[in-house]
Coordinates of C-alpha atoms in Angstrom, one line a residue:
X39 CA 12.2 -22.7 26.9
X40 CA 12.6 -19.2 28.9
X41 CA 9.8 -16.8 27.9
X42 CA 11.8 -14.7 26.3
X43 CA 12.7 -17.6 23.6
X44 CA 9.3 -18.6 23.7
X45 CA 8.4 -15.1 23.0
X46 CA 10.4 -14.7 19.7
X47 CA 9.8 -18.1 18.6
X48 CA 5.9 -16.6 18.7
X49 CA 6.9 -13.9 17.0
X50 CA 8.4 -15.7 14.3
X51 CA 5.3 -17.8 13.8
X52 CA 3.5 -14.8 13.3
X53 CA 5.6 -13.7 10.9
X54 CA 5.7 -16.8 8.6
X55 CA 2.3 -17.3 8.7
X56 CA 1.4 -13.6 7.7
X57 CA 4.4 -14.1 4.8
X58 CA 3.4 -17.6 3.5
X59 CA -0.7 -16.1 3.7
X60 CA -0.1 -13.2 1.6
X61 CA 1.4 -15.4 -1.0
X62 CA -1.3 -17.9 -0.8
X63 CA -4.2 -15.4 -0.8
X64 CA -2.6 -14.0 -4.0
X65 CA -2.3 -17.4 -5.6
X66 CA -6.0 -18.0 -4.6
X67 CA -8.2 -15.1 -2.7
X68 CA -10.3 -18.4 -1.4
X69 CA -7.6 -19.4 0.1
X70 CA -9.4 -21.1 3.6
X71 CA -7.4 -21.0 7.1
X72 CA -6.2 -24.5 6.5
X73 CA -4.8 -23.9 2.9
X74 CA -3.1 -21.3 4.7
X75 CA -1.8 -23.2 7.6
X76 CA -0.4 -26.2 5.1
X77 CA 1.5 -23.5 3.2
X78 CA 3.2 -22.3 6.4
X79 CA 3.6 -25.8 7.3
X80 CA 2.0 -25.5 10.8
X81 CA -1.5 -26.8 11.8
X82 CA -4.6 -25.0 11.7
X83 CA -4.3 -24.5 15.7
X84 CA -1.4 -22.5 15.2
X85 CA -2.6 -20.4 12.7
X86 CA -6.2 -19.3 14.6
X87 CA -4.0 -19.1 17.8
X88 CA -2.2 -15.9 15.9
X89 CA -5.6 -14.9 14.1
X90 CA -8.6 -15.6 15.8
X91 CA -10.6 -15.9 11.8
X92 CA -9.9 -15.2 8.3
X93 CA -10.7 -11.7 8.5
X94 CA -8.6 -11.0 11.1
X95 CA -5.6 -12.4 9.2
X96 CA -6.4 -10.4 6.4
X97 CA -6.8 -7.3 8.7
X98 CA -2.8 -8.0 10.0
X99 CA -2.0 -8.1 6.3
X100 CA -3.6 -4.9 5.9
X101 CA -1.8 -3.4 8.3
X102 CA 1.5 -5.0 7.4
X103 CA 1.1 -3.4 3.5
X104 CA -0.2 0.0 5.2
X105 CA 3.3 0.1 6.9
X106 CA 5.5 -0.4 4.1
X107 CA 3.5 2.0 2.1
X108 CA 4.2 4.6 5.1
X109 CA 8.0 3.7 5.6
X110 CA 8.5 3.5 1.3
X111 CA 6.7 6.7 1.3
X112 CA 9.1 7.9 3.4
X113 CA 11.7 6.8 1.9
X114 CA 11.7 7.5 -1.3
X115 CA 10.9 11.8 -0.1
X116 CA 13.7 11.9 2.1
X117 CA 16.3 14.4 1.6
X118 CA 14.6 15.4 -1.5
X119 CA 13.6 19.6 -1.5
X120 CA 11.4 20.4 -4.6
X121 CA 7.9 19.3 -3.4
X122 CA 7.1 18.0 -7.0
X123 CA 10.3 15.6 -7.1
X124 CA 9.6 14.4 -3.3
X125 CA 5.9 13.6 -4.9
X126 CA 7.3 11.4 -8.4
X127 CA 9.9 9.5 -5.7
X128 CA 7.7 9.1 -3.3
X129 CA 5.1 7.4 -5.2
X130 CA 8.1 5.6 -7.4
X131 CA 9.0 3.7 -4.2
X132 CA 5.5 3.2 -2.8
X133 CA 4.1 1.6 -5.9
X134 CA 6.1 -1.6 -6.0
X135 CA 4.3 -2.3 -2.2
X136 CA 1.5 -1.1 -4.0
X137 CA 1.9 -3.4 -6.8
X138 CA 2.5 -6.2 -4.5
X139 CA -0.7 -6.2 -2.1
X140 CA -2.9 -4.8 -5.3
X141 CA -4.8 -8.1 -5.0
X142 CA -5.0 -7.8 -1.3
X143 CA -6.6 -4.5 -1.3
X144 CA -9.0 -6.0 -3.6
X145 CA -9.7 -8.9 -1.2
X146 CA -9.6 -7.0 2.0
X147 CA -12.4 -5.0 1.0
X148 CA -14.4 -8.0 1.7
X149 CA -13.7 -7.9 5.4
X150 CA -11.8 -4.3 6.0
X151 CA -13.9 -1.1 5.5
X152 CA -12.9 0.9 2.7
X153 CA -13.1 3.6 5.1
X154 CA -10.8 1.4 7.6
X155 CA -8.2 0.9 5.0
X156 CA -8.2 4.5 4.3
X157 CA -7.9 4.9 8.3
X158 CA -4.6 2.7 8.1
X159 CA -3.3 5.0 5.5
X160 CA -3.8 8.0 7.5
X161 CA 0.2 8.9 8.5
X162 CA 0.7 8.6 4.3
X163 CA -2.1 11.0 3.1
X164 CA -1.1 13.8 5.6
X165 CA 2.5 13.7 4.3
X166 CA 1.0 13.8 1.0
X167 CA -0.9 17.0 2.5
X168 CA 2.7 18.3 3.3
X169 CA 3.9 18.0 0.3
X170 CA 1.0 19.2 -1.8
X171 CA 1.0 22.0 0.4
X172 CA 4.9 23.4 -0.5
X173 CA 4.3 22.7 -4.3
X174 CA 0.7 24.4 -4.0
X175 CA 2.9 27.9 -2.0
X176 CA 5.8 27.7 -4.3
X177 CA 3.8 28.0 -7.5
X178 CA 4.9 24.0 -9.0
X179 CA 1.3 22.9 -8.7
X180 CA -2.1 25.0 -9.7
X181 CA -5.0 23.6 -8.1
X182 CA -8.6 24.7 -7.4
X183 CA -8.6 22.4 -4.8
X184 CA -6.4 22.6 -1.3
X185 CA -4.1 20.5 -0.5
X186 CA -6.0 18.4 2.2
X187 CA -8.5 17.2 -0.6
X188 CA -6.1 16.9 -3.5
X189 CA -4.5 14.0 -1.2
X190 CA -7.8 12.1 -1.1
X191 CA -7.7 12.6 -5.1
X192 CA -4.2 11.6 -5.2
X193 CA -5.0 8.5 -2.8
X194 CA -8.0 7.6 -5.4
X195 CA -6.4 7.5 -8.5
X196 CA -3.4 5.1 -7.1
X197 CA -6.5 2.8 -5.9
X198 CA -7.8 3.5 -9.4
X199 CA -4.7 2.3 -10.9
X200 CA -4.4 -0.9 -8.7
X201 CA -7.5 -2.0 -10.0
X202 CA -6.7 -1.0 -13.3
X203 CA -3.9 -3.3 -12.9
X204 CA -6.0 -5.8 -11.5
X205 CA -8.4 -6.0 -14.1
X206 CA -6.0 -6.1 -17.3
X207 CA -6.2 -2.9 -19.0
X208 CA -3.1 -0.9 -17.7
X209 CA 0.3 -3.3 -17.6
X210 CA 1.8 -3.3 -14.3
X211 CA 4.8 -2.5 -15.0
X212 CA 3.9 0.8 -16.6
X213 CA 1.5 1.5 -13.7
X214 CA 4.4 3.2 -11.5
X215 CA 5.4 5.9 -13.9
X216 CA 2.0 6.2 -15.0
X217 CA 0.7 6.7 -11.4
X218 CA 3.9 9.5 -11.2
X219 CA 2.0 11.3 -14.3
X220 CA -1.5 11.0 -13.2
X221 CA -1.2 12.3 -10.1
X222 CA 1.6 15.2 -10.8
X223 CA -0.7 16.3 -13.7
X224 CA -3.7 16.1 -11.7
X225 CA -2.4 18.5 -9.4
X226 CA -1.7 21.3 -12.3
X227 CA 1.8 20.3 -12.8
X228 CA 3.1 20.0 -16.4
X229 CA 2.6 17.1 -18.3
X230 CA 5.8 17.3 -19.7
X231 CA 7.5 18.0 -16.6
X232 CA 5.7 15.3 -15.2
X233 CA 6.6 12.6 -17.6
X234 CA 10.4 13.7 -17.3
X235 CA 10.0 13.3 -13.6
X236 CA 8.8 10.0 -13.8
X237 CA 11.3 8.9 -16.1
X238 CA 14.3 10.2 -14.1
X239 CA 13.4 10.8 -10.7

């Protein structure tokens, strides 16, 4: 096997284990390294040879679900101009990988820093901060609060919703369109606007 082979063949391990751990961790957040490594159907060698412990595992996952967010994020904005419709898409195509690694986010905060999960999130919450700021200049939003700290309110309330979700007492899939609302009106926007956004946008 030339090292190159060897190299993607790596790679791919990585990649199943990460995949078939998510979906284990979901199914059970106890989930020890060797449930994991029976799920990906390699042995527990393997799986610490990727991941050195559990926590770091969870850490990659982290920083697999920070990604998506960042390239759905992106996504879902581009080639949109009104600052408040660039905010209801964006946030309509982040919250299905936000729906997805909920649990994980609940988990991680067992062996990632809040404050390093927020870290992760970083690229996100300044385009958020873009945005904000447009809708704040053009009039659309009407905030007492600048558009660097309305992102970290913005970034709370879809963690307030995940574990809303989490915990039963907001359906997940109303969450999306509900997170579009809450956040829009949260920023001064019109609720009715708002709610026509997140219906259409």
């Amino acid at each position: 096997m030339t090292p190159a082979s060897a190299s993607v063949r790596a790679d791919a391990n990585r990649r199943r284990i990460l995949d078939d751990a998510l979906a284990e961790l979901l199914r059970d957040p106890d989930a020890s390294m060797d449930q994991i490594a029976r799920a990906a159907g390699v042995v527990r060698r393997t799986v610490y040879g990727h991941f050195p412990s559990r926590d770091a595992l969870i850490e990659a996952l982290v920083d697999d679900a920070a990604q998506a967010v960042a390239d759905a994020h992106r996504a879902g904005r581009e080639g949109v101009a009104d600052p408040a419709e660039a905010v209801a898409r964006s946030i309509l195509a982040i919250w299905p990988i936000a729906d997805r690694y909920r649990l994980l986010v609940h988990l991680a905060q067992r062996s990632v820093t809040v404050e390093g999960i927020r870290a992760r999130l970083t690229p996100v919450r300044e385009a958020c901060t873009e945005l904000l700021q447009q809708a704040l200049e053009k009039g659309e939003f009407d905030s007492p609060l600048p558009a660097e700290a309305l992102a970290h309110v913005h970034e709370q309330v879809l963690f307030g919703l995940m574990e809303a979700v989490n915990e039963g007492v907001l359906p997940a899939e109303d969450a999306g369109r509900a997170a579009v609302v809450a956040v829009l009106s949260s920023a001064g926007y019109p609720t009715k606007d708002a709610k026509r956004l997140a219906a259409t946008a």
